[in-house]
mmCIF file of C-alpha atoms in Angstrom:
data_model
loop_
_atom_site.group_PDB
_atom_site.id
_atom_site.type_symbol
_atom_site.label_atom_id
_atom_site.label_comp_id
_atom_site.label_asym_id
_atom_site.label_seq_id
_atom_site.Cartn_x
_atom_site.Cartn_y
_atom_site.Cartn_z
ATOM 1 C CA MET A 1 106.746 135.319 119.857
ATOM 2 C CA SER A 2 107.113 136.762 116.390
ATOM 3 C CA ASP A 3 108.230 134.757 113.372
ATOM 4 C CA GLY A 4 112.012 134.521 113.397
ATOM 5 C CA ALA A 5 112.250 135.045 117.153
ATOM 6 C CA VAL A 6 114.536 132.825 119.204
ATOM 7 C CA LEU A 7 113.470 131.308 122.507
ATOM 8 C CA HIS A 8 116.284 130.782 124.969
ATOM 9 C CA VAL A 9 115.660 128.470 127.938
ATOM 10 C CA ARG A 10 118.182 128.586 130.746
ATOM 11 C CA GLY A 11 118.319 126.487 133.901
ATOM 12 C CA ARG A 12 118.118 122.696 133.990
ATOM 13 C CA VAL A 13 117.156 121.005 130.729
ATOM 14 C CA LEU A 14 116.300 117.366 131.470
ATOM 15 C CA VAL A 15 117.257 115.730 128.188
ATOM 16 C CA GLY A 16 117.174 112.415 130.053
ATOM 17 C CA PRO A 17 117.079 111.216 133.647
ATOM 18 C CA GLU A 18 120.820 111.802 133.989
ATOM 19 C CA ASP A 19 121.524 113.984 130.943
ATOM 20 C CA VAL A 20 121.015 117.544 132.154
ATOM 21 C CA ARG A 21 122.015 120.591 130.102
ATOM 22 C CA ASP A 22 122.272 124.209 131.172
ATOM 23 C CA GLU A 23 120.311 125.729 128.304
ATOM 24 C CA LEU A 24 118.676 125.248 124.943
ATOM 25 C CA TRP A 25 117.468 127.474 122.127
ATOM 26 C CA VAL A 26 114.490 127.230 119.832
ATOM 27 C CA VAL A 27 115.229 128.300 116.277
ATOM 28 C CA ASP A 28 112.653 127.909 113.500
ATOM 29 C CA GLY A 29 110.584 125.682 115.749
ATOM 30 C CA ARG A 30 113.369 123.229 116.538
ATOM 31 C CA VAL A 31 115.674 122.485 119.438
ATOM 32 C CA THR A 32 119.343 123.358 119.333
ATOM 33 C CA PHE A 33 121.977 123.287 122.042
ATOM 34 C CA ASP A 34 124.267 125.593 120.057
ATOM 35 C CA ARG A 35 123.931 129.318 120.599
ATOM 36 C CA PRO A 36 122.541 130.826 117.367
ATOM 37 C CA ALA A 37 124.719 133.506 115.847
ATOM 38 C CA GLY A 38 123.340 136.974 115.291
ATOM 39 C CA ALA A 39 119.889 136.425 116.808
ATOM 40 C CA ALA A 40 118.366 139.868 117.394
ATOM 41 C CA ASP A 41 114.958 138.919 118.841
ATOM 42 C CA VAL A 42 115.571 136.607 121.809
ATOM 43 C CA ARG A 43 113.173 135.739 124.621
ATOM 44 C CA THR A 44 114.795 134.099 127.655
ATOM 45 C CA VAL A 45 112.975 131.998 130.257
ATOM 46 C CA THR A 46 114.384 130.056 133.178
ATOM 47 C CA GLY A 47 113.334 126.852 134.861
ATOM 48 C CA TRP A 48 113.371 123.067 134.742
ATOM 49 C CA VAL A 49 112.581 121.618 131.317
ATOM 50 C CA LEU A 50 111.051 118.274 130.335
ATOM 51 C CA PRO A 51 110.123 116.983 126.876
ATOM 52 C CA GLY A 52 106.416 117.413 126.181
ATOM 53 C CA LEU A 53 104.572 114.911 128.332
ATOM 54 C CA VAL A 54 102.920 111.791 126.927
ATOM 55 C CA ASP A 55 99.453 110.452 127.686
ATOM 56 C CA ALA A 56 99.615 106.955 126.236
ATOM 57 C CA HIS A 57 95.948 106.160 126.878
ATOM 58 C CA CYS A 58 93.704 109.066 125.978
ATOM 59 C CA HIS A 59 90.545 109.481 123.897
ATOM 60 C CA VAL A 60 90.285 112.781 122.070
ATOM 61 C CA GLY A 61 86.922 112.945 120.308
ATOM 62 C CA LEU A 62 85.066 110.715 122.763
ATOM 63 C CA ASP A 63 82.815 111.179 125.758
ATOM 64 C CA ALA A 64 80.693 108.821 127.825
ATOM 65 C CA HIS A 65 78.147 108.488 125.001
ATOM 66 C CA GLY A 66 80.392 108.124 121.958
ATOM 67 C CA ALA A 67 81.901 110.467 119.373
ATOM 68 C CA VAL A 68 81.812 114.221 120.032
ATOM 69 C CA ASP A 69 81.931 117.160 117.645
ATOM 70 C CA ALA A 70 85.069 118.992 116.586
ATOM 71 C CA ALA A 71 84.551 121.857 119.042
ATOM 72 C CA THR A 72 84.410 119.448 121.978
ATOM 73 C CA SER A 73 87.402 117.513 120.663
ATOM 74 C CA GLU A 74 89.323 120.770 120.444
ATOM 75 C CA LYS A 75 88.543 121.610 124.080
ATOM 76 C CA GLN A 76 89.741 118.160 125.127
ATOM 77 C CA ALA A 77 93.009 118.533 123.225
ATOM 78 C CA VAL A 78 93.598 122.044 124.582
ATOM 79 C CA THR A 79 93.014 120.843 128.148
ATOM 80 C CA ASP A 80 95.626 118.122 127.687
ATOM 81 C CA ARG A 81 98.032 120.557 126.049
ATOM 82 C CA ASP A 82 97.739 123.101 128.838
ATOM 83 C CA ALA A 83 98.563 120.339 131.340
ATOM 84 C CA GLY A 84 101.811 119.717 129.451
ATOM 85 C CA THR A 85 100.668 116.711 127.393
ATOM 86 C CA LEU A 86 102.020 117.300 123.902
ATOM 87 C CA LEU A 87 101.941 113.711 122.605
ATOM 88 C CA ILE A 88 98.842 111.520 122.860
ATOM 89 C CA ARG A 89 98.367 107.883 121.973
ATOM 90 C CA ASP A 90 94.636 107.915 121.295
ATOM 91 C CA ALA A 91 93.716 104.425 122.450
ATOM 92 C CA GLY A 92 90.459 104.202 120.516
ATOM 93 C CA SER A 93 88.032 106.845 119.319
ATOM 94 C CA ALA A 94 84.845 106.757 117.287
ATOM 95 C CA ALA A 95 85.531 110.298 116.022
ATOM 96 C CA ASP A 96 87.709 111.282 113.081
ATOM 97 C CA THR A 97 90.344 113.604 114.555
ATOM 98 C CA ARG A 98 92.650 113.818 111.535
ATOM 99 C CA TRP A 99 91.948 117.548 111.328
ATOM 100 C CA VAL A 100 93.966 117.976 114.538
ATOM 101 C CA ASP A 101 97.131 117.210 112.549
ATOM 102 C CA GLU A 102 96.703 120.485 110.669
ATOM 103 C CA ARG A 103 96.640 122.545 113.857
ATOM 104 C CA GLU A 104 100.007 123.867 114.996
ATOM 105 C CA ASP A 105 98.604 124.648 118.460
ATOM 106 C CA LEU A 106 97.283 121.181 119.355
ATOM 107 C CA PRO A 107 99.113 118.070 120.593
ATOM 108 C CA ARG A 108 100.309 115.428 118.216
ATOM 109 C CA ILE A 109 98.083 112.343 118.215
ATOM 110 C CA ILE A 110 99.070 108.744 117.508
ATOM 111 C CA ARG A 111 95.784 107.023 116.692
ATOM 112 C CA ALA A 112 94.776 103.422 117.314
ATOM 113 C CA GLY A 113 91.624 103.785 115.213
ATOM 114 C CA ARG A 114 88.302 102.684 116.609
ATOM 115 C CA HIS A 115 87.948 100.103 119.384
ATOM 116 C CA ILE A 116 87.188 96.568 118.201
ATOM 117 C CA ALA A 117 84.834 94.755 120.578
ATOM 118 C CA ARG A 118 82.634 91.684 120.765
ATOM 119 C CA THR A 119 78.976 92.238 119.933
ATOM 120 C CA ARG A 120 77.151 93.865 122.874
ATOM 121 C CA ARG A 121 80.237 93.482 125.055
ATOM 122 C CA TYR A 122 81.401 97.071 125.394
ATOM 123 C CA ILE A 123 80.258 100.656 125.891
ATOM 124 C CA ARG A 124 77.535 101.604 123.433
ATOM 125 C CA ASN A 125 78.586 103.755 120.429
ATOM 126 C CA TYR A 126 82.318 103.265 121.036
ATOM 127 C CA ALA A 127 83.446 100.269 119.035
ATOM 128 C CA HIS A 128 83.132 98.136 115.972
ATOM 129 C CA GLU A 129 81.055 95.339 117.526
ATOM 130 C CA ILE A 130 81.793 92.098 115.716
ATOM 131 C CA GLU A 131 82.141 88.333 116.081
ATOM 132 C CA PRO A 132 85.436 86.387 116.131
ATOM 133 C CA GLY A 133 85.303 85.342 112.501
ATOM 134 C CA ASP A 134 85.554 88.987 111.440
ATOM 135 C CA LEU A 135 88.258 90.012 113.895
ATOM 136 C CA ALA A 136 91.289 89.706 111.609
ATOM 137 C CA ALA A 137 89.633 91.692 108.813
ATOM 138 C CA TYR A 138 88.654 94.518 111.146
ATOM 139 C CA VAL A 139 92.085 94.572 112.744
ATOM 140 C CA ARG A 140 93.748 94.796 109.360
ATOM 141 C CA ALA A 141 91.459 97.658 108.324
ATOM 142 C CA GLU A 142 92.085 99.609 111.539
ATOM 143 C CA ALA A 143 95.837 98.991 111.220
ATOM 144 C CA ARG A 144 95.724 100.670 107.830
ATOM 145 C CA ARG A 145 93.642 103.589 109.148
ATOM 146 C CA GLY A 146 95.576 104.182 112.355
ATOM 147 C CA ASP A 147 99.040 105.446 113.191
ATOM 148 C CA GLY A 148 100.730 102.165 113.989
ATOM 149 C CA TRP A 149 98.366 100.848 116.688
ATOM 150 C CA VAL A 150 95.152 98.829 116.919
ATOM 151 C CA LYS A 151 92.936 98.668 120.031
ATOM 152 C CA LEU A 152 91.026 95.521 121.037
ATOM 153 C CA VAL A 153 88.595 95.094 123.899
ATOM 154 C CA GLY A 154 90.049 91.980 125.490
ATOM 155 C CA ASP A 155 87.504 91.479 128.252
ATOM 156 C CA TRP A 156 84.240 92.968 129.498
ATOM 157 C CA ILE A 157 81.310 91.937 131.596
ATOM 158 C CA ASP A 158 79.460 88.859 130.355
ATOM 159 C CA ARG A 159 75.906 89.472 131.506
ATOM 160 C CA ASP A 160 75.002 85.781 131.433
ATOM 161 C CA ARG A 161 77.951 84.966 133.677
ATOM 162 C CA GLY A 162 77.579 88.122 135.741
ATOM 163 C CA ASP A 163 81.324 88.785 135.764
ATOM 164 C CA LEU A 164 84.238 89.821 133.599
ATOM 165 C CA ALA A 165 85.039 87.365 130.815
ATOM 166 C CA ALA A 166 87.372 87.142 127.824
ATOM 167 C CA CYS A 167 85.900 88.380 124.544
ATOM 168 C CA TRP A 168 87.880 86.413 121.949
ATOM 169 C CA PRO A 169 89.042 82.825 121.401
ATOM 170 C CA GLY A 170 92.767 82.265 121.058
ATOM 171 C CA ASP A 171 92.750 81.289 117.378
ATOM 172 C CA ALA A 172 90.922 84.483 116.371
ATOM 173 C CA LEU A 173 93.390 86.581 118.375
ATOM 174 C CA ALA A 174 96.389 84.869 116.821
ATOM 175 C CA GLU A 175 95.118 85.498 113.292
ATOM 176 C CA ALA A 176 94.167 89.102 114.069
ATOM 177 C CA ILE A 177 97.399 90.111 115.789
ATOM 178 C CA ALA A 178 99.415 88.492 113.010
ATOM 179 C CA ALA A 179 97.428 90.590 110.516
ATOM 180 C CA ALA A 180 98.195 93.779 112.440
ATOM 181 C CA HIS A 181 101.889 92.952 112.561
ATOM 182 C CA GLU A 182 101.875 92.281 108.823
ATOM 183 C CA GLU A 183 100.528 95.811 108.385
ATOM 184 C CA GLY A 184 103.284 97.230 110.592
ATOM 185 C CA ALA A 185 100.987 98.000 113.529
ATOM 186 C CA ARG A 186 101.214 97.088 117.184
ATOM 187 C CA VAL A 187 98.192 95.830 119.099
ATOM 188 C CA THR A 188 96.979 96.796 122.536
ATOM 189 C CA ALA A 189 93.980 95.517 124.449
ATOM 190 C CA HIS A 190 91.692 96.700 127.201
ATOM 191 C CA CYS A 191 91.907 94.080 129.965
ATOM 192 C CA PHE A 192 90.708 94.278 133.549
ATOM 193 C CA ALA A 193 90.785 90.599 134.573
ATOM 194 C CA ALA A 194 93.331 87.800 134.245
ATOM 195 C CA GLU A 195 91.278 85.416 132.110
ATOM 196 C CA SER A 196 91.940 87.049 128.739
ATOM 197 C CA LEU A 197 95.683 87.559 129.237
ATOM 198 C CA PRO A 198 97.141 84.094 128.418
ATOM 199 C CA ASP A 199 95.531 83.959 124.964
ATOM 200 C CA LEU A 200 96.579 87.551 124.227
ATOM 201 C CA LEU A 201 100.146 86.762 125.245
ATOM 202 C CA ALA A 202 100.192 83.608 123.133
ATOM 203 C CA ALA A 203 98.892 85.599 120.165
ATOM 204 C CA GLY A 204 101.731 88.131 120.406
ATOM 205 C CA ILE A 205 100.025 91.168 121.965
ATOM 206 C CA ASP A 206 102.278 94.231 122.310
ATOM 207 C CA CYS A 207 100.620 96.106 125.181
ATOM 208 C CA ILE A 208 97.850 95.767 127.753
ATOM 209 C CA GLU A 209 95.727 98.659 128.990
ATOM 210 C CA HIS A 210 94.775 98.764 132.703
ATOM 211 C CA ALA A 211 96.344 95.345 133.402
ATOM 212 C CA THR A 212 94.668 95.021 136.795
ATOM 213 C CA GLY A 213 94.443 91.251 136.289
ATOM 214 C CA LEU A 214 98.184 90.603 136.214
ATOM 215 C CA THR A 215 99.121 87.625 138.397
ATOM 216 C CA GLU A 216 102.349 86.241 139.826
ATOM 217 C CA GLU A 217 102.311 83.584 137.106
ATOM 218 C CA LEU A 218 101.753 86.028 134.237
ATOM 219 C CA ILE A 219 104.136 88.807 135.267
ATOM 220 C CA PRO A 220 107.330 86.898 134.306
ATOM 221 C CA VAL A 221 105.856 86.113 130.879
ATOM 222 C CA PHE A 222 105.036 89.783 130.274
ATOM 223 C CA ALA A 223 108.573 90.731 131.301
ATOM 224 C CA GLU A 224 110.225 88.072 129.137
ATOM 225 C CA ARG A 225 108.262 89.128 126.063
ATOM 226 C CA GLY A 226 108.549 92.873 126.671
ATOM 227 C CA VAL A 227 104.788 93.404 126.720
ATOM 228 C CA ALA A 228 104.139 96.906 128.064
ATOM 229 C CA ILE A 229 101.327 97.990 130.365
ATOM 230 C CA VAL A 230 99.530 101.316 130.694
ATOM 231 C CA PRO A 231 97.841 101.042 134.111
ATOM 232 C CA THR A 232 95.561 104.139 134.006
ATOM 233 C CA LEU A 233 95.460 104.253 137.810
ATOM 234 C CA VAL A 234 93.359 107.416 137.823
ATOM 235 C CA ASN A 235 90.713 105.351 136.069
ATOM 236 C CA ILE A 236 91.141 102.324 138.345
ATOM 237 C CA ALA A 237 90.363 104.680 141.241
ATOM 238 C CA THR A 238 86.742 104.719 139.987
ATOM 239 C CA PHE A 239 86.268 100.943 140.385
ATOM 240 C CA PRO A 240 84.623 101.118 143.838
ATOM 241 C CA GLN A 241 82.029 103.553 142.514
ATOM 242 C CA LEU A 242 81.369 101.326 139.502
ATOM 243 C CA ALA A 243 81.091 98.307 141.792
ATOM 244 C CA ASP A 244 78.549 100.064 143.983
ATOM 245 C CA GLY A 245 76.447 100.850 140.919
ATOM 246 C CA GLY A 246 76.422 97.231 139.729
ATOM 247 C CA GLU A 247 76.096 95.508 143.097
ATOM 248 C CA ALA A 248 72.393 94.679 142.888
ATOM 249 C CA LYS A 249 72.472 93.200 139.390
ATOM 250 C CA PHE A 250 76.003 91.778 139.144
ATOM 251 C CA PRO A 251 77.355 91.042 142.640
ATOM 252 C CA ALA A 252 80.154 88.758 141.413
ATOM 253 C CA TRP A 253 81.384 91.436 138.982
ATOM 254 C CA SER A 254 81.189 94.090 141.696
ATOM 255 C CA ALA A 255 83.248 91.990 144.109
ATOM 256 C CA HIS A 256 85.782 91.285 141.346
ATOM 257 C CA MET A 257 86.160 94.992 140.544
ATOM 258 C CA ARG A 258 86.746 95.804 144.213
ATOM 259 C CA ARG A 259 89.476 93.153 144.464
ATOM 260 C CA LEU A 260 91.208 94.536 141.387
ATOM 261 C CA HIS A 261 91.061 98.013 142.885
ATOM 262 C CA GLU A 262 92.378 96.939 146.278
ATOM 263 C CA ARG A 263 95.536 95.402 144.856
ATOM 264 C CA ARG A 264 96.143 97.974 142.112
ATOM 265 C CA TYR A 265 99.342 99.449 143.561
ATOM 266 C CA ASP A 266 100.773 96.021 144.385
ATOM 267 C CA THR A 267 100.014 94.848 140.830
ATOM 268 C CA VAL A 268 101.752 97.777 139.157
ATOM 269 C CA GLY A 269 104.650 97.696 141.601
ATOM 270 C CA ALA A 270 105.258 93.999 141.011
ATOM 271 C CA ALA A 271 105.081 94.487 137.240
ATOM 272 C CA HIS A 272 107.594 97.312 137.343
ATOM 273 C CA GLU A 273 109.934 95.428 139.669
ATOM 274 C CA ALA A 274 109.892 92.481 137.258
ATOM 275 C CA GLY A 275 110.980 94.722 134.383
ATOM 276 C CA ILE A 276 107.675 95.134 132.560
ATOM 277 C CA PRO A 277 107.640 98.499 130.706
ATOM 278 C CA VAL A 278 105.100 100.812 132.391
ATOM 279 C CA PHE A 279 103.790 103.980 130.748
ATOM 280 C CA VAL A 280 101.506 106.828 131.766
ATOM 281 C CA GLY A 281 97.939 106.910 130.506
ATOM 282 C CA THR A 282 94.878 108.586 131.992
ATOM 283 C CA ASP A 283 91.957 107.078 130.020
ATOM 284 C CA ALA A 284 90.624 110.611 129.568
ATOM 285 C CA GLY A 285 87.723 111.167 127.232
ATOM 286 C CA GLY A 286 85.270 108.487 128.275
ATOM 287 C CA SER A 287 83.937 109.381 131.684
ATOM 288 C CA LEU A 288 87.220 110.868 132.935
ATOM 289 C CA ALA A 289 88.322 114.465 132.524
ATOM 290 C CA HIS A 290 91.250 115.451 130.348
ATOM 291 C CA GLY A 291 94.407 117.024 131.743
ATOM 292 C CA LEU A 292 95.136 114.391 134.424
ATOM 293 C CA VAL A 293 98.667 113.447 133.386
ATOM 294 C CA ALA A 294 100.258 114.862 136.557
ATOM 295 C CA ASP A 295 97.819 112.863 138.692
ATOM 296 C CA GLU A 296 98.730 109.628 136.885
ATOM 297 C CA VAL A 297 102.457 110.218 137.329
ATOM 298 C CA ALA A 298 101.856 110.716 141.054
ATOM 299 C CA GLU A 299 99.854 107.464 141.136
ATOM 300 C CA LEU A 300 102.787 105.559 139.646
ATOM 301 C CA VAL A 301 105.008 106.888 142.427
ATOM 302 C CA LYS A 302 102.469 105.565 144.944
ATOM 303 C CA ALA A 303 102.752 102.194 143.191
ATOM 304 C CA GLY A 304 106.492 102.071 143.823
ATOM 305 C CA LEU A 305 108.180 103.736 140.835
ATOM 306 C CA THR A 306 110.812 106.291 141.749
ATOM 307 C CA PRO A 307 110.031 109.885 140.697
ATOM 308 C CA ALA A 308 112.560 109.619 137.863
ATOM 309 C CA GLU A 309 111.018 106.334 136.663
ATOM 310 C CA ALA A 310 107.500 107.771 136.773
ATOM 311 C CA LEU A 311 108.673 110.853 134.867
ATOM 312 C CA SER A 312 110.261 108.624 132.244
ATOM 313 C CA ALA A 313 106.955 106.777 131.883
ATOM 314 C CA ALA A 314 105.444 110.122 130.849
ATOM 315 C CA SER A 315 108.355 111.630 128.937
ATOM 316 C CA TRP A 316 111.727 110.179 127.889
ATOM 317 C CA GLY A 317 110.800 106.506 127.989
ATOM 318 C CA ALA A 318 107.291 106.974 126.637
ATOM 319 C CA ARG A 319 108.518 108.986 123.656
ATOM 320 C CA ARG A 320 111.140 106.374 122.880
ATOM 321 C CA TRP A 321 108.504 103.595 123.107
ATOM 322 C CA LEU A 322 106.223 105.464 120.714
ATOM 323 C CA GLY A 323 109.036 106.336 118.327
ATOM 324 C CA ARG A 324 108.913 110.091 118.846
ATOM 325 C CA PRO A 325 111.869 112.363 119.674
ATOM 326 C CA GLY A 326 112.434 114.165 122.933
ATOM 327 C CA LEU A 327 114.843 117.049 123.550
ATOM 328 C CA GLU A 328 117.306 116.207 120.802
ATOM 329 C CA GLU A 329 119.325 118.415 118.508
ATOM 330 C CA GLY A 330 117.090 119.362 115.582
ATOM 331 C CA ALA A 331 113.933 117.803 117.066
ATOM 332 C CA PRO A 332 110.644 119.725 117.076
ATOM 333 C CA ALA A 333 110.598 122.023 120.099
ATOM 334 C CA ASP A 334 107.885 120.428 122.223
ATOM 335 C CA PHE A 335 108.641 120.895 125.923
ATOM 336 C CA VAL A 336 107.360 122.112 129.267
ATOM 337 C CA VAL A 337 109.070 124.466 131.724
ATOM 338 C CA TYR A 338 108.568 124.176 135.499
ATOM 339 C CA ASP A 339 109.643 126.318 138.448
ATOM 340 C CA GLU A 340 111.143 123.394 140.369
ATOM 341 C CA ASP A 341 112.808 120.046 139.738
ATOM 342 C CA PRO A 342 110.083 117.453 138.974
ATOM 343 C CA ARG A 343 112.544 114.675 139.854
ATOM 344 C CA ALA A 344 112.443 115.871 143.452
ATOM 345 C CA ASP A 345 108.638 116.066 143.583
ATOM 346 C CA VAL A 346 106.461 114.936 140.676
ATOM 347 C CA ARG A 347 103.618 117.131 141.936
ATOM 348 C CA VAL A 348 105.468 119.966 140.195
ATOM 349 C CA LEU A 349 103.971 118.631 136.940
ATOM 350 C CA ALA A 350 100.559 119.978 137.943
ATOM 351 C CA ASP A 351 101.756 123.578 137.610
ATOM 352 C CA PRO A 352 103.728 124.170 134.388
ATOM 353 C CA ARG A 353 105.184 127.643 133.953
ATOM 354 C CA LEU A 354 105.375 127.475 130.159
ATOM 355 C CA VAL A 355 104.249 125.006 127.496
ATOM 356 C CA VAL A 356 106.042 125.184 124.157
ATOM 357 C CA LEU A 357 104.599 123.335 121.161
ATOM 358 C CA ARG A 358 106.257 123.290 117.740
ATOM 359 C CA GLY A 359 108.533 126.032 118.987
ATOM 360 C CA ARG A 360 105.804 128.427 120.120
ATOM 361 C CA PRO A 361 104.618 129.148 123.659
ATOM 362 C CA VAL A 362 100.993 128.006 123.814
ATOM 363 C CA ALA A 363 100.197 127.990 127.535
#
């Protein structure tokens, strides 16, 4: 499209789960539902329209070994974009991806800064590895560097125990999360097991990643306090393989990981049924490929969310949770066009017809 051109989208514009419009226009990179007067250069497309999808747990700038170069980061971001993901909450990255903000053709990124982990208790080259006495200071620094989020590693394997174990004492968490909130940031934490969750809840955590350790006792507390979860079920699918690899050295950990995997759908379904906010995240960028947002939405449907609820977890609801607009009058024109209604079959998300970012077709 040339500068000054108007994009006209006709069909079914899913402004919300029940708010469906017949058409929208893109003028000067922004959404309008009013027909522009006197537009001479108009391109019209038809289809079903969703706001740009959200991957709320993604790692642009990271691979299995740590930070990657800008060229690799660009490929990761383009892969997500072409899958329809136009808003990313980067849940921890050792790379500086601020340069992405200057690119009109790449997704918007909400950064949580670098992971904060206990010394020798996380993946090498990923995190600030520190002890509890330094946690609040590091959290405050990352809150100031990030885009309103901080990422903790709440639990990881304790090699002496041979199983998952909490990384932080409750008093250190309370001081650190209070510091983040003072800086205007929310805090999320990587947690596989149940052990770390009570102290994180008591400290005022805002979100839990993976959340495979949720129990019947903890679920009502999460719901009461509005603590969100991002299950990353496409990542949890790898647990049996991880367990097989650690069986000889850490049999208790391996058995634990298999149990978490076996009940993954029941865990997410029970959380959703109790009213816990659930959002889509793929955990791309470590050992997982980018561009898996459609797969994660389908996984949430398997866990018991309706198609409309799973779509909201990747679009309307996720954008609202992250404080970013959807298909609103005057909002930046970030949306995806599909051939069929994704509310009828979420597998439609895997085959976008057109991706529009900042008002321009990009894929």
